[in-house]
XYZ file of N, CA, C and O in Angstrom:
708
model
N 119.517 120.648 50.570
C 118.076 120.638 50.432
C 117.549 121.913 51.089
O 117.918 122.428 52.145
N 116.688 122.272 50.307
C 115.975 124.121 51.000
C 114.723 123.929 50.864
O 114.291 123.314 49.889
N 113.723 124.546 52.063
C 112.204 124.399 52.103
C 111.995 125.325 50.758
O 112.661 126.050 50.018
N 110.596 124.822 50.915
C 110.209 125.607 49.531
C 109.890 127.290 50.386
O 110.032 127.733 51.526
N 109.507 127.697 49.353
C 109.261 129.694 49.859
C 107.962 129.575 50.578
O 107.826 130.195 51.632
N 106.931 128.793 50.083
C 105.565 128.697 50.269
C 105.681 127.912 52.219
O 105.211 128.509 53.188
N 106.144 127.028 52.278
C 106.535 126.958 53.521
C 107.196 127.027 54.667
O 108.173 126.319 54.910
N 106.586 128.112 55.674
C 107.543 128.712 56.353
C 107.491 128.045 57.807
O 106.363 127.741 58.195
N 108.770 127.730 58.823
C 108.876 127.735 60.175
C 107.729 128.388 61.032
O 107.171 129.478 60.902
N 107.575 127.512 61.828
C 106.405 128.293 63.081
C 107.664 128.950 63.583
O 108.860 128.657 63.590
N 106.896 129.987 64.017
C 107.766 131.175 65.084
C 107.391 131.127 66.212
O 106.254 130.905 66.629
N 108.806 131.438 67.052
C 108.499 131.105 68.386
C 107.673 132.514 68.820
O 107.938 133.685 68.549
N 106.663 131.982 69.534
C 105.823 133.222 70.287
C 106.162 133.706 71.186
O 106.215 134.926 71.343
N 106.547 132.660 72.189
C 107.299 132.807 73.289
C 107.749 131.623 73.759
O 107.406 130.462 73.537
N 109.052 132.395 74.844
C 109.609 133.541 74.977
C 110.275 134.292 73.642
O 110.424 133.744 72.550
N 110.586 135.458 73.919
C 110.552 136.649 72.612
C 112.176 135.918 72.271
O 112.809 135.453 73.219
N 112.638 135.883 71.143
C 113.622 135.770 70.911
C 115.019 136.697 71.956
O 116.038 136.250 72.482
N 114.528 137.902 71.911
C 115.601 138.720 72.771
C 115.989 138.434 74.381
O 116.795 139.090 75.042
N 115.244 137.342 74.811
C 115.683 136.034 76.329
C 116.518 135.439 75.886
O 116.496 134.942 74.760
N 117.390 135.371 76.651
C 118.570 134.859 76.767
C 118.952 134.180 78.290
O 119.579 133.128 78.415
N 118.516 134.885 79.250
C 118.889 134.145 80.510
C 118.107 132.681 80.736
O 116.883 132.589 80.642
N 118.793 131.791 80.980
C 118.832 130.549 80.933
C 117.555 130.176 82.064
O 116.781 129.283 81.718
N 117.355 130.774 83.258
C 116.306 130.607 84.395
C 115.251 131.369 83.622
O 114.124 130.873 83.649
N 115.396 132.331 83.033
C 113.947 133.139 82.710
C 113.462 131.915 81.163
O 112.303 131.501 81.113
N 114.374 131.541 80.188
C 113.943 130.975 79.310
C 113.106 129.531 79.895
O 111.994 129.125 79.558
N 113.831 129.088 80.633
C 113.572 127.927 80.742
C 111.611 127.812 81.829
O 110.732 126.951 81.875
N 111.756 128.917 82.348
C 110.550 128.810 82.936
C 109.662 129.627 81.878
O 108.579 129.042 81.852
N 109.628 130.848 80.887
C 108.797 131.143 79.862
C 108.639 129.737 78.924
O 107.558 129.573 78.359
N 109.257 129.151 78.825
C 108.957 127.471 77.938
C 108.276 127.013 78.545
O 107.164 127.005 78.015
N 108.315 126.317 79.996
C 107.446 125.963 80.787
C 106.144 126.163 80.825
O 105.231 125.339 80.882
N 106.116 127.543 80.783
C 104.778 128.207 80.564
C 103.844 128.078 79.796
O 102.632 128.103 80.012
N 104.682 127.869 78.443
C 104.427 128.023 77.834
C 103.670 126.876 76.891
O 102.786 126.937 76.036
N 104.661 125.521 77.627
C 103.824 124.159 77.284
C 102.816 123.651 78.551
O 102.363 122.509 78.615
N 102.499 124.939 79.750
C 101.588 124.907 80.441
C 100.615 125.112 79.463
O 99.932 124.236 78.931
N 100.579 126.573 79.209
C 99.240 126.953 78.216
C 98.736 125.984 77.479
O 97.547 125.686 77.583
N 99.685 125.264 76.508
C 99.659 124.238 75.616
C 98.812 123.185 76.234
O 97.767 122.880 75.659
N 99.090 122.693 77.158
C 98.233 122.056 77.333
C 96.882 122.185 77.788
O 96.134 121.377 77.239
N 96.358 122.909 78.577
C 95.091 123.935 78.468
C 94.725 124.597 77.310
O 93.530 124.883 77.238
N 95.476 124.935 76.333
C 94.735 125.112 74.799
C 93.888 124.061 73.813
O 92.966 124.249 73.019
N 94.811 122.565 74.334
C 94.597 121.516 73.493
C 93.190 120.872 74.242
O 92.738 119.831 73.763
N 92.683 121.334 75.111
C 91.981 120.908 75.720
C 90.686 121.629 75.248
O 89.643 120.985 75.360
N 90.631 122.712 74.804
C 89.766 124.159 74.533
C 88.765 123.331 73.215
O 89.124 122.915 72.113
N 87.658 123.321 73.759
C 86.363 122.635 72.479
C 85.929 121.376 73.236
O 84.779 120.938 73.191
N 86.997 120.786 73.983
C 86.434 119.349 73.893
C 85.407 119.319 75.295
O 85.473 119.982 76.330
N 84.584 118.419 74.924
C 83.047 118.673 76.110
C 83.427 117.801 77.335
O 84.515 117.315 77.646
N 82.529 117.759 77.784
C 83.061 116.806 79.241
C 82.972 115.627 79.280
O 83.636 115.043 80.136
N 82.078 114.816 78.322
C 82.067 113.604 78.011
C 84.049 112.914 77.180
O 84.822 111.977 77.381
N 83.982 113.968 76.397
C 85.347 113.937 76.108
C 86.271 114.150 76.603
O 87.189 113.490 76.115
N 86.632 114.926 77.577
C 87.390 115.515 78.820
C 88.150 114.140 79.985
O 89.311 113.942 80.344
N 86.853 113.422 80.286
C 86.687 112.394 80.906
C 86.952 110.826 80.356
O 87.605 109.990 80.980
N 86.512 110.676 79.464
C 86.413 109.713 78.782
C 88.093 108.582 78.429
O 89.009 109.181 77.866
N 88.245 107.594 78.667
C 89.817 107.218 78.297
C 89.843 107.047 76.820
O 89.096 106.271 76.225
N 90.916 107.958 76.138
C 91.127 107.378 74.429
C 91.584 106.620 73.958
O 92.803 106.787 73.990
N 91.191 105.418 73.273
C 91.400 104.639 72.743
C 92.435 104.805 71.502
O 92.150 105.448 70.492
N 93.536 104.215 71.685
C 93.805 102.911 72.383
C 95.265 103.406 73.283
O 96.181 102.640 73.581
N 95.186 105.137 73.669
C 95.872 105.453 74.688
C 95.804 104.665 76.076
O 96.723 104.216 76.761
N 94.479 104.641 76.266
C 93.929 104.516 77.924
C 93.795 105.289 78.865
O 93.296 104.989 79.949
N 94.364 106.702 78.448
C 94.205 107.434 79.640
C 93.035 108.705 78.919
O 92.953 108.904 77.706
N 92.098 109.553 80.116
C 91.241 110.908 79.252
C 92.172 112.008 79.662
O 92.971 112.044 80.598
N 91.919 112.793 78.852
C 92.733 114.098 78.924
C 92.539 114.834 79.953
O 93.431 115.609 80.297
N 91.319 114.755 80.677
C 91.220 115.468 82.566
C 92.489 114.193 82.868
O 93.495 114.770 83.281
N 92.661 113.020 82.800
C 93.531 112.738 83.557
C 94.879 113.114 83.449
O 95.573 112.968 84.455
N 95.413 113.592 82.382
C 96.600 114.052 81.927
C 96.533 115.083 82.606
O 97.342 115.147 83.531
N 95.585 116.242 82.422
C 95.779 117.086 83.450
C 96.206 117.018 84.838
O 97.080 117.643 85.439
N 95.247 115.958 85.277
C 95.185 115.763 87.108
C 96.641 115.072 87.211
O 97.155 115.086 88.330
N 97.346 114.477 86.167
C 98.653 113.325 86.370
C 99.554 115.167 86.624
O 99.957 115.626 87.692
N 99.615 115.825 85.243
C 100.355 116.610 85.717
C 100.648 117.723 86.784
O 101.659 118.409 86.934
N 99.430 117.698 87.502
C 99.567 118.363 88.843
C 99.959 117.620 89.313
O 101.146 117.916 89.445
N 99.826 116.919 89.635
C 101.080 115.372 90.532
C 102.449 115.717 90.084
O 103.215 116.324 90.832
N 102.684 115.458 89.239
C 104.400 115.540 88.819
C 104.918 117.072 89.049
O 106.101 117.413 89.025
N 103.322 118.287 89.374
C 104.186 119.611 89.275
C 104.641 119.293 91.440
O 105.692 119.445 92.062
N 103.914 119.053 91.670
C 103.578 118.568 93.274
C 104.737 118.272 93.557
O 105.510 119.017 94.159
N 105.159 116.404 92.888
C 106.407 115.858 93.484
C 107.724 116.528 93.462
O 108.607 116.469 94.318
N 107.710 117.346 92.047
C 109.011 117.848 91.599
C 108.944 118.953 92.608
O 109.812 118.836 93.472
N 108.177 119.970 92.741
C 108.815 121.204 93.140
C 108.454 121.207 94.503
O 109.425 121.153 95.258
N 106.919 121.273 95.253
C 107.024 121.055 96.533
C 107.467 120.232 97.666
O 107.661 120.568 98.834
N 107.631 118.719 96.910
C 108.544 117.424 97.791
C 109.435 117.422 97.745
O 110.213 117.332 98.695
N 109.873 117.593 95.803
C 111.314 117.604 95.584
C 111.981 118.033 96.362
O 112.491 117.661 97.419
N 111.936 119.763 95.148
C 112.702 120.955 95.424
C 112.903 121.602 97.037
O 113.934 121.756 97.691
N 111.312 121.937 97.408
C 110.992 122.809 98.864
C 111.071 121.783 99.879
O 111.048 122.181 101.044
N 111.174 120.372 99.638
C 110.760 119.447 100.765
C 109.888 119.798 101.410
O 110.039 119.957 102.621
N 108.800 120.006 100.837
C 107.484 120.263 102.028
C 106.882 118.803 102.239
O 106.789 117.774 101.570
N 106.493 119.271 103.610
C 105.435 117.984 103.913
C 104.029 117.340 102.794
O 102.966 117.028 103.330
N 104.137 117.257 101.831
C 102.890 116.858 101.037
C 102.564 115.492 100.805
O 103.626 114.870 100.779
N 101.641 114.768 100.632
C 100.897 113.407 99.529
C 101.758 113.966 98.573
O 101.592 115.073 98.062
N 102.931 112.981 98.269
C 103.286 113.191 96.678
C 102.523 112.148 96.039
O 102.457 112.401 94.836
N 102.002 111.229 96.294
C 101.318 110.442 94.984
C 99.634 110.080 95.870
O 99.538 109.732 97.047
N 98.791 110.233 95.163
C 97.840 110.022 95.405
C 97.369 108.136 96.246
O 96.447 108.096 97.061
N 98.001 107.055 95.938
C 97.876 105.816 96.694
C 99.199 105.172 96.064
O 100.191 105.639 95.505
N 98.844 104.119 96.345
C 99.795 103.124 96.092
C 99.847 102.211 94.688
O 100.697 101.403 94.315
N 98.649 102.641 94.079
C 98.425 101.964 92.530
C 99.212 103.389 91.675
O 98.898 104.469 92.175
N 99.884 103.441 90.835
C 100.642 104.069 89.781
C 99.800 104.696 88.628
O 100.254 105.365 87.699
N 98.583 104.387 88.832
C 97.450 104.537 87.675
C 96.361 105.821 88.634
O 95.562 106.530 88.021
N 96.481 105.881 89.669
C 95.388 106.374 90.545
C 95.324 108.028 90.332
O 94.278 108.667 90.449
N 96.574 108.593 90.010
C 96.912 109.611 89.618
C 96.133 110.230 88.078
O 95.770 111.367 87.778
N 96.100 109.362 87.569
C 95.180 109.436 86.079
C 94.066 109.585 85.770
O 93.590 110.092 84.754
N 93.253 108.821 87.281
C 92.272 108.534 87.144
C 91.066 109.430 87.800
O 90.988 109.366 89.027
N 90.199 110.187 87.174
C 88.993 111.336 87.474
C 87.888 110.478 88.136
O 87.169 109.873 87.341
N 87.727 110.381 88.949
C 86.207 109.900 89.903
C 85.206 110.893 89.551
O 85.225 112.113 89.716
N 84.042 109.890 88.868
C 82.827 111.150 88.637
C 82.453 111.749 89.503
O 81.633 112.625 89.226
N 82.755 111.620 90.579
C 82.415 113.120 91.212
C 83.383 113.992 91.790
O 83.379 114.717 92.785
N 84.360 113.681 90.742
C 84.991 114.826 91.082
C 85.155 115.875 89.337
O 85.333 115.404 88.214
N 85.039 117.030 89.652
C 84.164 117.683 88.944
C 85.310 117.928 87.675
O 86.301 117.238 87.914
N 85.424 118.530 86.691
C 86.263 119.123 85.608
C 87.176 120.364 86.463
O 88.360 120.426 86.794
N 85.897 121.385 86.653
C 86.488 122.894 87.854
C 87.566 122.208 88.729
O 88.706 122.668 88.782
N 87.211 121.159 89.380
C 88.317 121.058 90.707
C 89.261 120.003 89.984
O 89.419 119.321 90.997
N 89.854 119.477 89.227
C 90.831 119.268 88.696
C 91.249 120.287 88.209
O 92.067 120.735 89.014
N 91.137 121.252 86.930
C 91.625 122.450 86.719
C 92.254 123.256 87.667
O 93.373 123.767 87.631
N 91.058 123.319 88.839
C 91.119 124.355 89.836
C 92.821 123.785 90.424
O 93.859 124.365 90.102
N 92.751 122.356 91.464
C 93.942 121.512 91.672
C 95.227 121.891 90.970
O 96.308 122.275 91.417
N 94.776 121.660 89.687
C 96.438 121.383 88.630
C 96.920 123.043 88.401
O 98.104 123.164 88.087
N 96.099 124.367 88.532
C 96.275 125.864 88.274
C 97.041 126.154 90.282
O 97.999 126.823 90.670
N 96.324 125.533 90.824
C 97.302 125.671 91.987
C 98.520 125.396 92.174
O 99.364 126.260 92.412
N 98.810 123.915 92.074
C 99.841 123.303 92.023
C 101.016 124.504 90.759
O 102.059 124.976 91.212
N 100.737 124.691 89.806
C 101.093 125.150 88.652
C 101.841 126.911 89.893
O 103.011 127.177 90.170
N 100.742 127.560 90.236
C 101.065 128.545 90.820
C 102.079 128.612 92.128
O 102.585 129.634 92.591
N 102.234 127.327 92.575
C 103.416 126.798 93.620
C 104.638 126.792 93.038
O 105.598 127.549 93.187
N 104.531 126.151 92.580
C 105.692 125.758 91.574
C 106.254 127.299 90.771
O 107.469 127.495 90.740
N 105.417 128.214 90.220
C 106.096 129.396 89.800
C 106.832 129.972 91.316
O 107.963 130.170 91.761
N 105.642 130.071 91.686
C 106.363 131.051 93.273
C 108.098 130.483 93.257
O 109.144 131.115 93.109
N 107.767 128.705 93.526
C 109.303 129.003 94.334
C 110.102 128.677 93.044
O 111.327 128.700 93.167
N 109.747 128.470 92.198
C 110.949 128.517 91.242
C 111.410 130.078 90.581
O 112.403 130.216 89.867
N 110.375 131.338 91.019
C 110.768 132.323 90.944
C 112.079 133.206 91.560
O 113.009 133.909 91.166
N 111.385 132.571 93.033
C 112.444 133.017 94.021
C 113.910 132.451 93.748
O 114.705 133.155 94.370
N 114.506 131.517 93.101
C 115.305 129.978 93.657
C 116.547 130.602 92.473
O 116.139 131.294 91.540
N 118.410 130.223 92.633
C 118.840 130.538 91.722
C 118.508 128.884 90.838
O 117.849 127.970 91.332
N 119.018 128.868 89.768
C 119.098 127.392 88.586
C 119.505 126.977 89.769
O 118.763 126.670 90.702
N 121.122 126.949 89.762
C 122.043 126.312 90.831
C 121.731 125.799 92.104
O 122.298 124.794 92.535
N 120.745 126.503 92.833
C 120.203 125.813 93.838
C 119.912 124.230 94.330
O 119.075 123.454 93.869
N 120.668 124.054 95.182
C 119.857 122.274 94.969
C 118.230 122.125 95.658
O 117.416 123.001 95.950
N 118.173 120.877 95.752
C 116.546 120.778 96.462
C 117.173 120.655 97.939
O 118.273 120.365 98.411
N 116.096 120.968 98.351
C 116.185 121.059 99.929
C 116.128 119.797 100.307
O 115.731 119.006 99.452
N 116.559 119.167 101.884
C 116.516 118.091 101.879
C 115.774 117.571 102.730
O 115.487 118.367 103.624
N 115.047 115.920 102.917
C 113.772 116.332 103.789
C 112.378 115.595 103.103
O 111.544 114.878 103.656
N 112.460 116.053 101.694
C 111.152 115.702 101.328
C 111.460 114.237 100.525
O 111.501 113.131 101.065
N 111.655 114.520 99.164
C 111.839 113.691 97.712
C 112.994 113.254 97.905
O 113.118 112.127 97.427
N 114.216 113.771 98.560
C 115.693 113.715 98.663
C 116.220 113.536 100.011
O 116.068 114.350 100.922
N 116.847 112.431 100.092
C 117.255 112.216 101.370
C 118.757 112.912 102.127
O 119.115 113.298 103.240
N 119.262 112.793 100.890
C 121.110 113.394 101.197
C 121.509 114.169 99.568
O 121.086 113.972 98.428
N 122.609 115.189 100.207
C 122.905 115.864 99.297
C 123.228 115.704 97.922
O 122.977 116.561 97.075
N 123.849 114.485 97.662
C 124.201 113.595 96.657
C 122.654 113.134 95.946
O 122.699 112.691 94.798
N 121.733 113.210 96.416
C 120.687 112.735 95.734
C 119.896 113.797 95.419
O 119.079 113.450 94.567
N 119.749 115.231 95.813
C 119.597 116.607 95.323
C 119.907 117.327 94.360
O 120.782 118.186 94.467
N 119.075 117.047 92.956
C 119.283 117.855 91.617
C 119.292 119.855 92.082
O 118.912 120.388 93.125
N 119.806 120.407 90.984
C 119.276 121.572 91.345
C 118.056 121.955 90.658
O 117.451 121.135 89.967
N 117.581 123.378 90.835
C 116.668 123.773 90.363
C 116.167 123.983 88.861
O 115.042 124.168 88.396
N 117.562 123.872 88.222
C 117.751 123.957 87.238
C 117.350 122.683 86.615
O 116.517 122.815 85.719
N 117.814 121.244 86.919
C 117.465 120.298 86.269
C 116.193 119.772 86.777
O 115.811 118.839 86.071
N 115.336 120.060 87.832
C 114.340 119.932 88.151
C 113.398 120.496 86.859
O 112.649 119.790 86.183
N 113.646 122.047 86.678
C 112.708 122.816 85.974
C 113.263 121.623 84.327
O 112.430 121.021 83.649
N 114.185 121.599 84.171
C 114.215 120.878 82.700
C 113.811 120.008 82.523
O 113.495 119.752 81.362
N 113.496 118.677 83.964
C 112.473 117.461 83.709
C 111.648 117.934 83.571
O 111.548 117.927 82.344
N 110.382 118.702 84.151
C 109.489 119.729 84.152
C 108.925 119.792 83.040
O 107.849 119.296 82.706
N 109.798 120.536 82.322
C 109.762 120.915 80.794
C 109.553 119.577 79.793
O 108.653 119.480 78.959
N 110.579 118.578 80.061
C 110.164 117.669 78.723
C 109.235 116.648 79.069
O 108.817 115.832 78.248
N 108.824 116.683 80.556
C 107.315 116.086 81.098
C 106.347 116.873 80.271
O 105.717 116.249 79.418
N 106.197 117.814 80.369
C 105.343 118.652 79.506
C 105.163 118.357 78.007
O 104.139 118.137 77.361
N 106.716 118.427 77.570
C 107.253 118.344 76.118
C 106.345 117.546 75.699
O 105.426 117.876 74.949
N 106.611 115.999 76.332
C 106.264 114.656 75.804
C 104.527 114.769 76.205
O 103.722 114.335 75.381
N 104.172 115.206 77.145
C 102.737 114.824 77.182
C 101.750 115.811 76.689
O 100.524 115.715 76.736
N 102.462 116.763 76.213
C 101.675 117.836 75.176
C 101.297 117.215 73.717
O 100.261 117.333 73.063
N 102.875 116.292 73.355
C 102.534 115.796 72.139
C 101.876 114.588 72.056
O 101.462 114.263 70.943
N 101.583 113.439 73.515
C 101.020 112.688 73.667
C 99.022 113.228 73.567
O 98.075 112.543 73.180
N 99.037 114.894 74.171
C 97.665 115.076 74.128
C 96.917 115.445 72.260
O 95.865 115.124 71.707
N 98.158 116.263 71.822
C 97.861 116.208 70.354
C 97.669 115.132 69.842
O 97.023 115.308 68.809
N 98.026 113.418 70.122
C 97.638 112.523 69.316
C 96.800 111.755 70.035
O 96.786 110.531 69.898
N 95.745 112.620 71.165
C 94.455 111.942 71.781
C 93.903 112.790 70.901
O 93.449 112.162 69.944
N 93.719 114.147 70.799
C 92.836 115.219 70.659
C 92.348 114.405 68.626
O 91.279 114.240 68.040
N 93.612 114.173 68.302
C 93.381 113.989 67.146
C 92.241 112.387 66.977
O 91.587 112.141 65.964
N 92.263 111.772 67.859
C 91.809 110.795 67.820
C 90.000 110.955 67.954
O 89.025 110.501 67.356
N 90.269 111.931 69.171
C 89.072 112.391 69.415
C 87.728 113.302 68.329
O 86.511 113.122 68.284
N 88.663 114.325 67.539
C 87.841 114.837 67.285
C 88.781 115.589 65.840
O 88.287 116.615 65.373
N 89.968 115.100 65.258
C 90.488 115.104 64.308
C 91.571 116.379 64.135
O 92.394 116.602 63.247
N 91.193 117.186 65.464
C 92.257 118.292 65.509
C 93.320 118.017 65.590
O 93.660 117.156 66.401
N 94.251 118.661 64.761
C 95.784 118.437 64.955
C 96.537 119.644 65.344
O 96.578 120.733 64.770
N 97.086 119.282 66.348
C 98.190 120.143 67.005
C 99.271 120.918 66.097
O 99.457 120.602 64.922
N 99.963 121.951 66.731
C 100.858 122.303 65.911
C 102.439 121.960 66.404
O 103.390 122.260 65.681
């Protein structure tokens, strides 16, 4: 079976085809379903932003604010074992959830920080590296490396990029690519 001529493959934008190293690819992907999700977000107003979609349950500021959490646990508790709040309370939902007064800017602002932590030390770090121990990880045996950290990372992203394409569509009929 052969596509027709008239329809062609999306091309990858990035990273450029000519990456090849396995740490640089894997964090240009990253990136790259960072953007993604800050693109899919681009039009929609704040009533929509906020709002939970039916019959998801969660609004797309909260997807945002969830994934600064997961960039948080993975790389600064995980990986760096720093002293941080990895989860916001003790309910599993609290993470999702935008309090009107807390603004659109300071979630963005929050999740572009977190986002900029997470490059730093995964810049510095080889794949191979394990997580430090201390924070997320108690003993060596329970210490992924950096490498499979950044690849949960990635299909956290994967999956909730394509989870935001089938809010966005709900919302306002845009479809993702």
């Amino acid at each position: 079976m052969s596509a027709s001529p008239e329809r062609r493959p999306a091309t990858l934008d990035d990273p450029p085809v000519d990456v090849s190293d396995p740490h640089e690819l894997l964090l240009r992907y990253l990136d790259w379903y960072r953007e993604a999700l800050l693109r899919k977000l681009d039009g929609l107003t704040e009533p929509e932003l906020r709002a939970p979609v039916e019959p998801l349950g969660w609004s797309p500021l909260g997807l945002v604010k969830h994934l600064g959490w997961v960039e948080r646990r993975w790389m600064r508790w995980g990986f760096a074992a720093e002293d941080v709040l990895a989860y916001p309370s003790e309910d599993d939902e609290a993470e999702w959830r935008v309090p009107a007064d807390e603004s659109v800017e300071d979630v963005l602002a929050t999740y572009h920080d977190e986002v900029r932590r997470s490059r730093a030390l995964a810049a510095s770090a080889d794949l191979a590296e394990p997580a430090r121990l201390g924070g997320r990880f108690r003993t060596a045996a329970q210490a992924p490396s950096l490498g499979r950290i950044l690849f949960h990372l990635f299909q956290e992203y994967a999956r909730h990029v394509g989870h935001l394409d089938i809010a966005r569509e709900l919302l306002d009929g845009t479809v993702g690519e």
